[in-house]
C-alpha cells in the first residue's frame, strides 16, 4: 500500500472514530502533498511524500523550540502532538551504529581525505538514509568524521 493510500485510509478511520486532532494533522499532510503535486504538475511517489512529511516535521520542531522559549506551553503541546502524528508516517529511524557504518562506507567509497570532501560524502549518504535520519545531525557527524581524517 502506498503512503498516500495509507494516509487516505487513516483519514477515513479518524473521521469514523471522531479523532478530530489526528484528522486535522492528516488533512494538513494531504494538503501539503496535493500542493506540491499541483505546483510541480507531478504525482508524488512514496519517497517524495516522505520528503514532504520530513519538511513538515522540521517546521514543527522549529516552532516547538520557539514556543518553548516564549513560554507558550499550550502551543508547544499542539506542536508535540503534530510531531507524533507526522512521525508515524516516516520509516523507522536508523540507530547510531547503522548511521556510523553508512558514513564510514561512504567515506571509503568517495575516497575522502578531509573536510573538503564533505559534499561527495553527503551525496553518497543522503540517498541511503533518506527519511530515516535527521539530516542536520547527520551532517554534523560527517563533518566530525572527516575532520578526524586530517
PDB file of C-alpha atoms in Angstrom:
ATOM      1  CA  UNK A   1       0.000   0.000   0.000  1.00  0.00           C
ATOM      2  CA  UNK A   2       1.384   3.396  -0.928  1.00  0.00           C
ATOM      3  CA  UNK A   3       1.908   6.059   1.699  1.00  0.00           C
ATOM      4  CA  UNK A   4      -0.729   8.300   0.132  1.00  0.00           C
ATOM      5  CA  UNK A   5      -3.253   5.440   0.272  1.00  0.00           C
ATOM      6  CA  UNK A   6      -2.350   4.816   3.918  1.00  0.00           C
ATOM      7  CA  UNK A   7      -2.958   8.495   4.663  1.00  0.00           C
ATOM      8  CA  UNK A   8      -6.365   8.322   2.989  1.00  0.00           C
ATOM      9  CA  UNK A   9      -7.311   5.187   4.935  1.00  0.00           C
ATOM     10  CA  UNK A  10      -6.133   6.738   8.207  1.00  0.00           C
ATOM     11  CA  UNK A  11      -8.110   9.901   7.446  1.00  0.00           C
ATOM     12  CA  UNK A  12     -11.277   7.842   6.976  1.00  0.00           C
ATOM     13  CA  UNK A  13     -10.602   5.951  10.194  1.00  0.00           C
ATOM     14  CA  UNK A  14     -10.031   9.202  12.112  1.00  0.00           C
ATOM     15  CA  UNK A  15     -13.318  10.573  10.762  1.00  0.00           C
ATOM     16  CA  UNK A  16     -15.221   7.468  11.824  1.00  0.00           C
ATOM     17  CA  UNK A  17     -13.679   7.372  15.297  1.00  0.00           C
ATOM     18  CA  UNK A  18     -14.058  11.116  15.901  1.00  0.00           C
ATOM     19  CA  UNK A  19     -10.346  11.829  16.387  1.00  0.00           C
ATOM     20  CA  UNK A  20     -10.527  15.485  15.370  1.00  0.00           C
ATOM     21  CA  UNK A  21      -6.930  16.394  16.237  1.00  0.00           C
ATOM     22  CA  UNK A  22      -5.458  13.459  14.323  1.00  0.00           C
ATOM     23  CA  UNK A  23      -7.819  14.123  11.417  1.00  0.00           C
ATOM     24  CA  UNK A  24      -6.626  17.731  11.275  1.00  0.00           C
ATOM     25  CA  UNK A  25      -2.968  16.707  11.056  1.00  0.00           C
ATOM     26  CA  UNK A  26      -3.665  14.114   8.357  1.00  0.00           C
ATOM     27  CA  UNK A  27      -5.570  16.722   6.373  1.00  0.00           C
ATOM     28  CA  UNK A  28      -2.593  19.088   6.688  1.00  0.00           C
ATOM     29  CA  UNK A  29      -0.319  16.358   5.313  1.00  0.00           C
ATOM     30  CA  UNK A  30      -2.681  15.649   2.418  1.00  0.00           C
ATOM     31  CA  UNK A  31      -2.940  19.371   1.654  1.00  0.00           C
ATOM     32  CA  UNK A  32       0.858  19.743   1.579  1.00  0.00           C
ATOM     33  CA  UNK A  33       1.159  16.729  -0.718  1.00  0.00           C
ATOM     34  CA  UNK A  34      -1.568  17.996  -3.033  1.00  0.00           C
ATOM     35  CA  UNK A  35       0.007  21.476  -3.095  1.00  0.00           C
ATOM     36  CA  UNK A  36       3.348  20.072  -4.192  1.00  0.00           C
ATOM     37  CA  UNK A  37       1.698  17.879  -6.808  1.00  0.00           C
ATOM     38  CA  UNK A  38      -0.173  20.862  -8.243  1.00  0.00           C
ATOM     39  CA  UNK A  39       2.853  23.174  -8.109  1.00  0.00           C
ATOM     40  CA  UNK A  40       5.146  20.705  -9.851  1.00  0.00           C
ATOM     41  CA  UNK A  41       2.451  19.036 -12.001  1.00  0.00           C
ATOM     42  CA  UNK A  42       3.513  15.554 -10.906  1.00  0.00           C
ATOM     43  CA  UNK A  43       2.173  12.687  -8.815  1.00  0.00           C
ATOM     44  CA  UNK A  44       4.383  12.161  -5.772  1.00  0.00           C
ATOM     45  CA  UNK A  45       5.790   8.719  -5.086  1.00  0.00           C
ATOM     46  CA  UNK A  46       6.480   7.445  -1.563  1.00  0.00           C
ATOM     47  CA  UNK A  47      10.000   8.939  -1.394  1.00  0.00           C
ATOM     48  CA  UNK A  48       8.724  12.386  -2.392  1.00  0.00           C
ATOM     49  CA  UNK A  49       5.801  12.062   0.033  1.00  0.00           C
ATOM     50  CA  UNK A  50       8.249  11.250   2.825  1.00  0.00           C
ATOM     51  CA  UNK A  51      10.229  14.373   1.895  1.00  0.00           C
ATOM     52  CA  UNK A  52       7.054  16.473   2.294  1.00  0.00           C
ATOM     53  CA  UNK A  53       6.369  14.922   5.708  1.00  0.00           C
ATOM     54  CA  UNK A  54      10.002  15.450   6.785  1.00  0.00           C
ATOM     55  CA  UNK A  55       9.732  19.121   5.842  1.00  0.00           C
ATOM     56  CA  UNK A  56       6.543  19.438   7.893  1.00  0.00           C
ATOM     57  CA  UNK A  57       8.250  17.709  10.834  1.00  0.00           C
ATOM     58  CA  UNK A  58      11.193  20.125  10.655  1.00  0.00           C
ATOM     59  CA  UNK A  59       8.759  23.057  10.688  1.00  0.00           C
ATOM     60  CA  UNK A  60       7.085  21.622  13.799  1.00  0.00           C
ATOM     61  CA  UNK A  61      10.445  21.224  15.550  1.00  0.00           C
ATOM     62  CA  UNK A  62      11.372  24.836  14.783  1.00  0.00           C
ATOM     63  CA  UNK A  63       8.000  26.076  16.024  1.00  0.00           C
ATOM     64  CA  UNK A  64       8.251  23.939  19.160  1.00  0.00           C
ATOM     65  CA  UNK A  65      11.588  25.455  20.159  1.00  0.00           C
ATOM     66  CA  UNK A  66      10.208  28.969  19.622  1.00  0.00           C
ATOM     67  CA  UNK A  67       7.049  28.274  21.625  1.00  0.00           C
ATOM     68  CA  UNK A  68       9.051  26.753  24.483  1.00  0.00           C
ATOM     69  CA  UNK A  69      11.405  29.741  24.506  1.00  0.00           C
ATOM     70  CA  UNK A  70       8.391  32.071  24.686  1.00  0.00           C
ATOM     71  CA  UNK A  71       6.787  30.044  27.487  1.00  0.00           C
ATOM     72  CA  UNK A  72       3.741  29.093  25.378  1.00  0.00           C
ATOM     73  CA  UNK A  73       3.200  25.558  26.657  1.00  0.00           C
ATOM     74  CA  UNK A  74      -0.297  25.382  25.139  1.00  0.00           C
ATOM     75  CA  UNK A  75       1.055  25.889  21.619  1.00  0.00           C
ATOM     76  CA  UNK A  76       4.092  23.695  22.313  1.00  0.00           C
ATOM     77  CA  UNK A  77       1.774  20.813  23.260  1.00  0.00           C
ATOM     78  CA  UNK A  78      -0.023  21.118  19.909  1.00  0.00           C
ATOM     79  CA  UNK A  79       3.308  21.019  18.044  1.00  0.00           C
ATOM     80  CA  UNK A  80       4.416  17.932  20.014  1.00  0.00           C
ATOM     81  CA  UNK A  81       1.176  16.147  19.147  1.00  0.00           C
ATOM     82  CA  UNK A  82       1.532  17.013  15.452  1.00  0.00           C
ATOM     83  CA  UNK A  83       5.150  15.779  15.500  1.00  0.00           C
ATOM     84  CA  UNK A  84       3.966  12.456  16.922  1.00  0.00           C
ATOM     85  CA  UNK A  85       1.385  12.012  14.171  1.00  0.00           C
ATOM     86  CA  UNK A  86       3.864  13.010  11.442  1.00  0.00           C
ATOM     87  CA  UNK A  87       6.467  10.550  12.724  1.00  0.00           C
ATOM     88  CA  UNK A  88       4.035   7.639  12.355  1.00  0.00           C
ATOM     89  CA  UNK A  89       4.239   8.093   8.577  1.00  0.00           C
ATOM     90  CA  UNK A  90       8.037   8.103   8.396  1.00  0.00           C
ATOM     91  CA  UNK A  91      10.153   4.944   8.138  1.00  0.00           C
ATOM     92  CA  UNK A  92      11.828   3.637  11.294  1.00  0.00           C
ATOM     93  CA  UNK A  93      14.813   5.774  12.264  1.00  0.00           C
ATOM     94  CA  UNK A  94      18.323   4.333  11.950  1.00  0.00           C
ATOM     95  CA  UNK A  95      20.385   3.687  15.053  1.00  0.00           C
ATOM     96  CA  UNK A  96      23.708   5.407  15.733  1.00  0.00           C
ATOM     97  CA  UNK A  97      25.734   2.319  14.822  1.00  0.00           C
ATOM     98  CA  UNK A  98      23.904   1.942  11.488  1.00  0.00           C
ATOM     99  CA  UNK A  99      24.410   5.621  10.656  1.00  0.00           C
ATOM    100  CA  UNK A 100      28.113   5.427  11.522  1.00  0.00           C
ATOM    101  CA  UNK A 101      28.521   2.334   9.322  1.00  0.00           C
ATOM    102  CA  UNK A 102      26.844   4.097   6.371  1.00  0.00           C
ATOM    103  CA  UNK A 103      29.004   7.202   6.861  1.00  0.00           C
ATOM    104  CA  UNK A 104      32.216   5.148   7.105  1.00  0.00           C
ATOM    105  CA  UNK A 105      31.339   3.154   3.977  1.00  0.00           C
ATOM    106  CA  UNK A 106      30.527   6.376   2.100  1.00  0.00           C
ATOM    107  CA  UNK A 107      33.819   7.993   3.171  1.00  0.00           C
ATOM    108  CA  UNK A 108      35.695   4.958   1.856  1.00  0.00           C
ATOM    109  CA  UNK A 109      33.635   4.864  -1.354  1.00  0.00           C
ATOM    110  CA  UNK A 110      34.242   8.569  -2.023  1.00  0.00           C
ATOM    111  CA  UNK A 111      37.947   8.283  -1.197  1.00  0.00           C
ATOM    112  CA  UNK A 112      37.515  11.238   1.158  1.00  0.00           C
ATOM    113  CA  UNK A 113      40.656  12.636   2.762  1.00  0.00           C
ATOM    114  CA  UNK A 114      39.265  15.525   4.775  1.00  0.00           C
ATOM    115  CA  UNK A 115      36.547  18.159   5.243  1.00  0.00           C
ATOM    116  CA  UNK A 116      36.900  19.364   1.641  1.00  0.00           C
ATOM    117  CA  UNK A 117      35.239  16.115   0.513  1.00  0.00           C
ATOM    118  CA  UNK A 118      32.090  16.664   2.592  1.00  0.00           C
ATOM    119  CA  UNK A 119      29.889  17.272  -0.460  1.00  0.00           C
ATOM    120  CA  UNK A 120      30.906  13.964  -2.031  1.00  0.00           C
ATOM    121  CA  UNK A 121      30.272  12.035   1.174  1.00  0.00           C
ATOM    122  CA  UNK A 122      26.901  13.687   1.898  1.00  0.00           C
ATOM    123  CA  UNK A 123      25.901  12.991  -1.711  1.00  0.00           C
ATOM    124  CA  UNK A 124      26.518   9.285  -1.123  1.00  0.00           C
ATOM    125  CA  UNK A 125      24.990   9.166   2.372  1.00  0.00           C
ATOM    126  CA  UNK A 126      21.763  11.097   1.692  1.00  0.00           C
ATOM    127  CA  UNK A 127      20.025   8.510  -0.546  1.00  0.00           C
ATOM    128  CA  UNK A 128      20.937   5.683   1.841  1.00  0.00           C
ATOM    129  CA  UNK A 129      19.357   7.348   4.885  1.00  0.00           C
ATOM    130  CA  UNK A 130      16.540   9.373   3.305  1.00  0.00           C
ATOM    131  CA  UNK A 131      13.655   9.600   5.731  1.00  0.00           C
ATOM    132  CA  UNK A 132      15.416   7.506   8.347  1.00  0.00           C
ATOM    133  CA  UNK A 133      17.786  10.031   9.943  1.00  0.00           C
ATOM    134  CA  UNK A 134      17.888  13.715  10.845  1.00  0.00           C
ATOM    135  CA  UNK A 135      19.940  15.300   8.078  1.00  0.00           C
ATOM    136  CA  UNK A 136      21.161  18.162  10.297  1.00  0.00           C
ATOM    137  CA  UNK A 137      22.613  15.789  12.878  1.00  0.00           C
ATOM    138  CA  UNK A 138      23.915  13.541  10.111  1.00  0.00           C
ATOM    139  CA  UNK A 139      25.776  16.435   8.510  1.00  0.00           C
ATOM    140  CA  UNK A 140      27.486  17.213  11.832  1.00  0.00           C
ATOM    141  CA  UNK A 141      28.562  13.572  12.231  1.00  0.00           C
ATOM    142  CA  UNK A 142      30.016  13.508   8.719  1.00  0.00           C
ATOM    143  CA  UNK A 143      31.864  16.770   9.420  1.00  0.00           C
ATOM    144  CA  UNK A 144      33.350  15.312  12.639  1.00  0.00           C
ATOM    145  CA  UNK A 145      34.449  12.092  10.937  1.00  0.00           C
ATOM    146  CA  UNK A 146      36.047  13.978   8.049  1.00  0.00           C
ATOM    147  CA  UNK A 147      37.854  16.328  10.437  1.00  0.00           C
ATOM    148  CA  UNK A 148      39.256  13.300  12.255  1.00  0.00           C
ATOM    149  CA  UNK A 149      40.838  12.097   8.995  1.00  0.00           C
ATOM    150  CA  UNK A 150      43.145  15.086   8.797  1.00  0.00           C
TER     151      UNK A 150
END
